[in-house]
mmCIF file of C-alpha atoms in Angstrom:
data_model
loop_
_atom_site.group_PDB
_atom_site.id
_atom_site.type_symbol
_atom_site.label_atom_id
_atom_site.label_comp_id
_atom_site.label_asym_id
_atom_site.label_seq_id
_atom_site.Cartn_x
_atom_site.Cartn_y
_atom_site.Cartn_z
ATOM 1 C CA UNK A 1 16.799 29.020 9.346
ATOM 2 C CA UNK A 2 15.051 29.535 6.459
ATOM 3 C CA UNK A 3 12.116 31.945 6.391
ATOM 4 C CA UNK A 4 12.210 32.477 10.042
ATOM 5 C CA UNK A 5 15.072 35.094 8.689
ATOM 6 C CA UNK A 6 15.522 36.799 4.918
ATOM 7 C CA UNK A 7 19.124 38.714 4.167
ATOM 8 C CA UNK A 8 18.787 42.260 3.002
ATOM 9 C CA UNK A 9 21.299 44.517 1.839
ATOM 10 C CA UNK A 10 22.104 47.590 4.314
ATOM 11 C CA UNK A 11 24.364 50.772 4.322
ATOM 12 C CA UNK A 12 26.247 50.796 7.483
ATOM 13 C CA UNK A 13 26.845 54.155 8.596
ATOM 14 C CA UNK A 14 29.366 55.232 11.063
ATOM 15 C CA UNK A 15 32.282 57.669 12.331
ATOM 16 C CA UNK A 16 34.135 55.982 10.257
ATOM 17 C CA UNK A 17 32.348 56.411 6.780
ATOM 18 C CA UNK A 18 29.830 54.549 4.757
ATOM 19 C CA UNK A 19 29.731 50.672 3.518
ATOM 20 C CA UNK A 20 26.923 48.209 2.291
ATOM 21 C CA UNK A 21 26.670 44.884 3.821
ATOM 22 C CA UNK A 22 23.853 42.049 4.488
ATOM 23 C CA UNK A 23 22.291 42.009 7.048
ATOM 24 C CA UNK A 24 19.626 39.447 8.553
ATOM 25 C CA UNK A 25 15.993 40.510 9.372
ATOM 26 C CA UNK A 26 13.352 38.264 11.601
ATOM 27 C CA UNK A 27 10.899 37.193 8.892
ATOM 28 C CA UNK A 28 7.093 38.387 9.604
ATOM 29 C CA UNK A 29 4.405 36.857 7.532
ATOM 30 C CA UNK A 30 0.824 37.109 8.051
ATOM 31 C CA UNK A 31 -0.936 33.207 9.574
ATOM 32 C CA UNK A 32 -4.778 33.245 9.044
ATOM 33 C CA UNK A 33 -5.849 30.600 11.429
ATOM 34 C CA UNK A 34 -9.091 28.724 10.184
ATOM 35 C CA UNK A 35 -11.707 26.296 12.700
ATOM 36 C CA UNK A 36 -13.889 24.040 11.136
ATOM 37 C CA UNK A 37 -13.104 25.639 7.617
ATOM 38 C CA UNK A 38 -14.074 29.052 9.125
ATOM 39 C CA UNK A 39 -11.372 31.957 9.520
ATOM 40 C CA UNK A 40 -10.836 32.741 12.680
ATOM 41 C CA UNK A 41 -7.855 35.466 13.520
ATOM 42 C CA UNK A 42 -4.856 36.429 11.471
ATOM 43 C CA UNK A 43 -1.758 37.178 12.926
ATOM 44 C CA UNK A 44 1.570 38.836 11.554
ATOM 45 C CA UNK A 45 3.845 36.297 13.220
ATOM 46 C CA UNK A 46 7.510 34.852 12.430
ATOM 47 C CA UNK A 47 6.844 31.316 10.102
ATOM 48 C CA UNK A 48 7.735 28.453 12.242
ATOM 49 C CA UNK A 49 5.728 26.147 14.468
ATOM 50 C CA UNK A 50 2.961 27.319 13.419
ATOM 51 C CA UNK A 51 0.933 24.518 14.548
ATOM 52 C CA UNK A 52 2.206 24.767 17.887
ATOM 53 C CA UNK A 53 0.678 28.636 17.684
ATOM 54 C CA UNK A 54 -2.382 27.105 16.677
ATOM 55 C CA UNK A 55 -2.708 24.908 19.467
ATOM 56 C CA UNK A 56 -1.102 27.556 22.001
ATOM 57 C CA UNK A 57 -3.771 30.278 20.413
ATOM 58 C CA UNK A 58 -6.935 27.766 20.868
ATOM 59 C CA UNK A 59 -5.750 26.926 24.340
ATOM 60 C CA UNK A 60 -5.443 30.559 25.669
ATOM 61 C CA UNK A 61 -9.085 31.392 23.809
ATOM 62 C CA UNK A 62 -10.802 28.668 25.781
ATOM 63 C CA UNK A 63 -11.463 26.668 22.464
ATOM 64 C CA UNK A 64 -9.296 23.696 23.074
ATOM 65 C CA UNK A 65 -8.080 21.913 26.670
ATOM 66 C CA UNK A 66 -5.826 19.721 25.704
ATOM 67 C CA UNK A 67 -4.683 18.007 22.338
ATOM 68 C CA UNK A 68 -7.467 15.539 22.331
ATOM 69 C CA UNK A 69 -9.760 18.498 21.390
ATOM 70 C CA UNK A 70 -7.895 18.738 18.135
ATOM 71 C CA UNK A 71 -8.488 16.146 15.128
ATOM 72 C CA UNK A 72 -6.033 17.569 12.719
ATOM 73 C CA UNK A 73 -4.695 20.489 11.912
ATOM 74 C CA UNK A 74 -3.627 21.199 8.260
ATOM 75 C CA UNK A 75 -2.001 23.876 6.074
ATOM 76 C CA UNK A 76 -4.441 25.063 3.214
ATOM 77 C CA UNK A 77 -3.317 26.277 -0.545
ATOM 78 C CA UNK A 78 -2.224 29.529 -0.990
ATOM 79 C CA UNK A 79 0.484 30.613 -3.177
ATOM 80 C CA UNK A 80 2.806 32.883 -3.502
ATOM 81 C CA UNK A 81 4.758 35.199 -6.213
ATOM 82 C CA UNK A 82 6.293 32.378 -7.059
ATOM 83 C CA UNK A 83 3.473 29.629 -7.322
ATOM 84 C CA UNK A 84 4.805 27.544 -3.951
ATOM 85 C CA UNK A 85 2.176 27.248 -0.979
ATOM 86 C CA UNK A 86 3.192 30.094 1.416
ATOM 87 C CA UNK A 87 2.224 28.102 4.249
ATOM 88 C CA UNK A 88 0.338 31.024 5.497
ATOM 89 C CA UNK A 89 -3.027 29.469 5.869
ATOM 90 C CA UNK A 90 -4.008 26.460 8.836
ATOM 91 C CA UNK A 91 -7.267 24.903 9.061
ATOM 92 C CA UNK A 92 -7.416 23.430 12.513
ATOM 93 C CA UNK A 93 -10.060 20.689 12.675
ATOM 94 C CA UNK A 94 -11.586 20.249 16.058
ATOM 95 C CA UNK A 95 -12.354 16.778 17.512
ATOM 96 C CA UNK A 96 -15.866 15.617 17.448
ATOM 97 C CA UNK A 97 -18.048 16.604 20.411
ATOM 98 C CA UNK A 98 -15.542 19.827 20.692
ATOM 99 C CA UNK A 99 -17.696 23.410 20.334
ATOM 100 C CA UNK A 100 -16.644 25.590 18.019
ATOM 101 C CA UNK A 101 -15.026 29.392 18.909
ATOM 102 C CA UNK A 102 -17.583 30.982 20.972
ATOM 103 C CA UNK A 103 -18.165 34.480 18.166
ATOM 104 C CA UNK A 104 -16.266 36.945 21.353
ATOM 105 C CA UNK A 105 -12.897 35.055 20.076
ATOM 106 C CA UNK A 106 -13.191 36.085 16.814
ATOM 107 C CA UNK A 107 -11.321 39.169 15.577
ATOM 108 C CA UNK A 108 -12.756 41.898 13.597
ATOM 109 C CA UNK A 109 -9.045 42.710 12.813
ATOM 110 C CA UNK A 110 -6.030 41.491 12.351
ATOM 111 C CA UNK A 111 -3.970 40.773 15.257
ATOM 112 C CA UNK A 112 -0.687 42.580 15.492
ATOM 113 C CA UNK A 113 2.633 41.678 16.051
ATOM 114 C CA UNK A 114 2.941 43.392 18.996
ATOM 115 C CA UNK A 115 -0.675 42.934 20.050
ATOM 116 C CA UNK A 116 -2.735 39.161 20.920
ATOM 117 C CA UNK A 117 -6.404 40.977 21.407
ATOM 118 C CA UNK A 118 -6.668 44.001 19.397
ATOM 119 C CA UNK A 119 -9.714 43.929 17.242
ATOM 120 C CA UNK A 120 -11.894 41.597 19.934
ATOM 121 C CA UNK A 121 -15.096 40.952 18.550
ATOM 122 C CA UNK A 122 -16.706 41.700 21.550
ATOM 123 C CA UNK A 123 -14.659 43.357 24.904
ATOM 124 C CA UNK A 124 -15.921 41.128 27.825
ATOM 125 C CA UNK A 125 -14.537 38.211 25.931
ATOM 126 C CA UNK A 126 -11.095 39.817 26.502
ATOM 127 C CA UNK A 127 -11.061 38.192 30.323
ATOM 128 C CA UNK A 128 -12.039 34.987 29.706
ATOM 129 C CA UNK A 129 -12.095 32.087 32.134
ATOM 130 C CA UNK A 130 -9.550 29.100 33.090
ATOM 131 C CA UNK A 131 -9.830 25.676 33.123
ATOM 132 C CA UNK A 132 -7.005 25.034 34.844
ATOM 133 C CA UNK A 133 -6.930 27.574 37.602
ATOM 134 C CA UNK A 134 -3.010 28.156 38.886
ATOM 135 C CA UNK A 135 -4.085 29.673 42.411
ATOM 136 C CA UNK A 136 -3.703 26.755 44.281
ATOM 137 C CA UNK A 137 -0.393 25.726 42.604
ATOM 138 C CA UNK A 138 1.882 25.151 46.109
ATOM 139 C CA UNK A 139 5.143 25.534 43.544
ATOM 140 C CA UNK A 140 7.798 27.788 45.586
ATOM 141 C CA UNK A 141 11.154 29.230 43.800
ATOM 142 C CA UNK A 142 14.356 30.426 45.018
ATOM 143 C CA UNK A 143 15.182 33.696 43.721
ATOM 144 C CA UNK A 144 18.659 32.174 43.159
ATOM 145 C CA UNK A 145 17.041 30.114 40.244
ATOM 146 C CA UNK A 146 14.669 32.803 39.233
ATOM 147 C CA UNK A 147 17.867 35.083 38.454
ATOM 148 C CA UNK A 148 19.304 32.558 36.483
ATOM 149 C CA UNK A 149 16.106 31.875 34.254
ATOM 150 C CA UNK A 150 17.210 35.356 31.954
ATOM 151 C CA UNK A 151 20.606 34.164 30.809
ATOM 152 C CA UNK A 152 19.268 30.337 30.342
ATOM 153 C CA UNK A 153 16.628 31.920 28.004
ATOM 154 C CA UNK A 154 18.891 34.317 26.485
ATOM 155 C CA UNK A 155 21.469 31.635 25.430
ATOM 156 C CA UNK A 156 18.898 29.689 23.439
ATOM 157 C CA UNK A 157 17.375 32.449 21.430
ATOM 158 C CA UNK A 158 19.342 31.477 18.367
ATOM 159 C CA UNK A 159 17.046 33.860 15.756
ATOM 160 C CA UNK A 160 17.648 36.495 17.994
ATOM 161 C CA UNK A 161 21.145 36.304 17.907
ATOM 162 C CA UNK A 162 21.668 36.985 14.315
ATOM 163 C CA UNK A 163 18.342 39.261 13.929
ATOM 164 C CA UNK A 164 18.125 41.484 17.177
ATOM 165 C CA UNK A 165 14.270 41.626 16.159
ATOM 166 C CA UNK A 166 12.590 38.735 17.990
ATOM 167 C CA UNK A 167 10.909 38.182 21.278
ATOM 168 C CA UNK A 168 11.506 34.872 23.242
ATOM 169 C CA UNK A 169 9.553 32.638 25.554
ATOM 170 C CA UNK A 170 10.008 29.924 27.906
ATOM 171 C CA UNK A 171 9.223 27.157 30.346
ATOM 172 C CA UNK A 172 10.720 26.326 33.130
ATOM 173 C CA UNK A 173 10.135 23.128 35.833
ATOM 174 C CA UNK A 174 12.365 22.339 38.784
ATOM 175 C CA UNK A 175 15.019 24.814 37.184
ATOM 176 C CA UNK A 176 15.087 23.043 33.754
ATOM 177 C CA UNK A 177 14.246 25.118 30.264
ATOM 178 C CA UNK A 178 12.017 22.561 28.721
ATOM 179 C CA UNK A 179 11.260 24.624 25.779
ATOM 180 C CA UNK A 180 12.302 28.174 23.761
ATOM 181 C CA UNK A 181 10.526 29.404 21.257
ATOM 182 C CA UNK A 182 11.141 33.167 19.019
ATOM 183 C CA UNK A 183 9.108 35.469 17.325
ATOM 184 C CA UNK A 184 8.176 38.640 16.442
ATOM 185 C CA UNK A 185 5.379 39.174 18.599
ATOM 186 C CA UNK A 186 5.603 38.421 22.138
ATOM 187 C CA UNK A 187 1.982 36.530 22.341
ATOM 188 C CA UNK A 188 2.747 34.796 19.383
ATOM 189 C CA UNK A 189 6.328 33.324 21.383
ATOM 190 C CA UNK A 190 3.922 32.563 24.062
ATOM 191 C CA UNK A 191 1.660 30.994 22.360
ATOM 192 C CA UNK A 192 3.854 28.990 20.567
ATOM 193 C CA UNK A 193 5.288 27.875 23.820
ATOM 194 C CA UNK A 194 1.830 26.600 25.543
ATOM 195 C CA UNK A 195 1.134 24.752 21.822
ATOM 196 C CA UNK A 196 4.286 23.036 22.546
ATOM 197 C CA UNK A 197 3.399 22.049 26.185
ATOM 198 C CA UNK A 198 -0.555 20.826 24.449
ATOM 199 C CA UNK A 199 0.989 18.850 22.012
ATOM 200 C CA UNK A 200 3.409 16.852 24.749
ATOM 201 C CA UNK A 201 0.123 16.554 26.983
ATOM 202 C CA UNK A 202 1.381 19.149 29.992
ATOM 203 C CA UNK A 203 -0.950 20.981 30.095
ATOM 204 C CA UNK A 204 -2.231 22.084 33.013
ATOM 205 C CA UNK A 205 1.322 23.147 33.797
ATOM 206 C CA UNK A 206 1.291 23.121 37.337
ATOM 207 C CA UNK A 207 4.855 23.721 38.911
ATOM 208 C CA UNK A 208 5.854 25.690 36.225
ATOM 209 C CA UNK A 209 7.443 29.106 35.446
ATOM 210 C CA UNK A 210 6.939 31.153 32.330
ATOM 211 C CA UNK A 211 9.813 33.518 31.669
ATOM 212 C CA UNK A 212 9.458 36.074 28.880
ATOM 213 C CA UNK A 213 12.000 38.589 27.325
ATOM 214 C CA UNK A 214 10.210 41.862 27.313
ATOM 215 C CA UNK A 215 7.469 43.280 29.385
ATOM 216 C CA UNK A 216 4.803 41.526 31.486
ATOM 217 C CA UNK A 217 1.383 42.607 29.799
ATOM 218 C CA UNK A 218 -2.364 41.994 30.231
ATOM 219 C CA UNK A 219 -2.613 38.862 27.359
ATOM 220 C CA UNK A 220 0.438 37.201 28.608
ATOM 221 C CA UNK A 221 -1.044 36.906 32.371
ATOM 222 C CA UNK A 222 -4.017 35.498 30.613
ATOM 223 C CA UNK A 223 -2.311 32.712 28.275
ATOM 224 C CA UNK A 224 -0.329 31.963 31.299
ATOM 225 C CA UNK A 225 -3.833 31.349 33.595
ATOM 226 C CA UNK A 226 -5.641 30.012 30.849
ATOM 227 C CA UNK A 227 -2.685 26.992 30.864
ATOM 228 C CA UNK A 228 -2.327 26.801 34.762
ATOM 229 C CA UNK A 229 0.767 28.409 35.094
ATOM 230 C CA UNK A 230 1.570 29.658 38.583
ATOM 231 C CA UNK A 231 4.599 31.938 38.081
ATOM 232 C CA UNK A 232 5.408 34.330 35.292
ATOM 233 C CA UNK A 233 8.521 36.614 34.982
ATOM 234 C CA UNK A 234 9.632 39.235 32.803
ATOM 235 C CA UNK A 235 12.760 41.144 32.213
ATOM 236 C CA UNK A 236 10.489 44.546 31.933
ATOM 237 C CA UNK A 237 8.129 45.943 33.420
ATOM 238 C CA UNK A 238 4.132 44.999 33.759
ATOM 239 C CA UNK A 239 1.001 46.974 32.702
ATOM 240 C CA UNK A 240 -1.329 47.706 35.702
ATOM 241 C CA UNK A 241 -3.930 45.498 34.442
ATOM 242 C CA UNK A 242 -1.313 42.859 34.032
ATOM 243 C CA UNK A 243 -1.130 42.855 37.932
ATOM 244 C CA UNK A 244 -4.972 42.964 38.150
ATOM 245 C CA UNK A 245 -5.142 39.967 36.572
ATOM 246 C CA UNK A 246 -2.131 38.226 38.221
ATOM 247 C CA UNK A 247 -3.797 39.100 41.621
ATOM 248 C CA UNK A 248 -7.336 37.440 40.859
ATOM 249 C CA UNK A 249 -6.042 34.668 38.717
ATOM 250 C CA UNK A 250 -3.643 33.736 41.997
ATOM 251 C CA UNK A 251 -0.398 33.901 39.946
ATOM 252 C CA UNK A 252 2.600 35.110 40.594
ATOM 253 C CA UNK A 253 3.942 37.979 38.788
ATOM 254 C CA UNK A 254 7.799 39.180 38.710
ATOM 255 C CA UNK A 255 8.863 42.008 36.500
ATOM 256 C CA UNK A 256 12.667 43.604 36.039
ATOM 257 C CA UNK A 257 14.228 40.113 36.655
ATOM 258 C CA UNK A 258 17.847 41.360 35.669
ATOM 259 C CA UNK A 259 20.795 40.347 37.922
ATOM 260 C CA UNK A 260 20.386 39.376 41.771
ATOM 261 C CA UNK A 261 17.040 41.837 42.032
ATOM 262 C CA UNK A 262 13.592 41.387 40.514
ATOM 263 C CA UNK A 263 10.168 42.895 41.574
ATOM 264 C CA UNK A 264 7.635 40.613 42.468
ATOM 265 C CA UNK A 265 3.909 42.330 42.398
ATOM 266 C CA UNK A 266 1.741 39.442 42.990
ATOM 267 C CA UNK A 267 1.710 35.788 44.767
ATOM 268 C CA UNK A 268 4.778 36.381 47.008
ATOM 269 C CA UNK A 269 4.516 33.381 48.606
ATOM 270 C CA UNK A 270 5.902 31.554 46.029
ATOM 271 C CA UNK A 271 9.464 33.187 45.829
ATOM 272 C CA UNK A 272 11.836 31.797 48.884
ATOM 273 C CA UNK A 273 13.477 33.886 51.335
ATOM 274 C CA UNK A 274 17.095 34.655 49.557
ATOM 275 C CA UNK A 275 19.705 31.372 51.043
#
């Protein structure tokens, strides 16, 4: 797996006494994201398609459409302790013709693991608009398939399974998992996710569902809209403002998928009557 985890030593302590053992840890690295040369965001993020991040993070900001927009995207030097290239630092060039970051996507901070819009440059650039609006997305699901989605996504999250300390993403069509993806930071899963779906020219990703392992929150909605995704789910709950969002983008929204029951706040239309 290589730096996606790093083995520490632990004491493991229990009822039954005291022992040291190695244990795995998700790796979290800081990725400062460049346009044009110019930095752009940094996010604390698990190494590992970055590129797909890249094009996932562009995509959800309103910078990018489709992979077209991109001309190439490119790690810059930066070393380490140990004099090798941390791979920390990706220029993304945009294609010719393609506007640069409007200055609202910029961050005055770093982004957090945890969090894909803290330190907004500006707050009204928080709610930004679609291109590829999911409202009028006719895709209806069975709640028979939607209860299946958290196991499917649960089987592949490999990093997970040896770490405990990742959050997972992914997309499905007609029932299928097309893609998983891991990482400390649920935005950053997300956005690696729609980078994936860019790169294989999906986007907009009409007919599709976005299932997520923790809760359903504000930025999520937005990625999903911002890609044209009519349905996302979550194994927790959502924030209010997640629903907000949901509601005016025209998406459905489903929180506390676990076993046969699931809550679904907005777009109900979509989910079938139970067979």
């Amino acid at each position: 797996m290589g730096r996606v985890t790093v083995r520490r030593a632990v004491e493991r302590v229990s009822s039954s006494g005291r022992r040291r053992r190695v244990d795995a840890l998700a790796a979290e690295e800081p990725l400062e994201l460049r346009v044009n040369g110019k930095a752009l965001a940094v996010t604390m993020r698990t190494p590992g398609q970055d590129v797909e991040l890249a094009h996932g993070f562009l995509l959800s900001e309103g910078v990018i459409g489709s992979a077209e927009d991109v001309s190439i995207a490119r790690f810059c030097e930066g070393t380490g302790p140990d004099g090798m290239n941390t791979y920390n630092v990706l220029d993304v060039a945009l294609a010719d013709g393609v506007p640069p970051p409007d200055t609202g996507v910029e961050r005055n901070f770093y982004t957090t693991s945890s969090c894909g819009v803290c330190g907004k440059a500006a707050l009204d650039a928080v709610k930004l608009k679609t291109r590829h609006s999911p409202a009028l997305d006719p895709v209806q699901v069975t709640p028979e398939a939607l209860t299946g989605f958290p196991d499917a996504l649960r089987e592949r999250q490999k990093v997970f399974e040896s770490t405990g300390g990742l959050h997972a993403a992914g997309l499905f069509v007609n029932g299928e998992l097309l893609v998983v993806r891991e990482d400390v930071g649920r935005h950053n899963a997300v956005d690696k996710v729609l980078g994936w779906a860019v790169l294989q020219s999906l986007v907009p990703l009409r007919g599709a569902v976005l299932m997520v392992s923790g809760r359903a929150s504000f930025e999520l909605v937005q990625k999903a809209a911002m890609a044209g995704i009519p349905v996302l789910a979550a194994v927790s709950a959502p924030s209010s403002l997640a629903v907000e969002l949901a509601e005016e983008q025209g998406m459905t929204l489903i929180g506390f998928l676990r076993g046969d029951s699931m809550n679904v706040y907005t777009g109900g239309e979509r989910v079938l009557e139970t067979a």
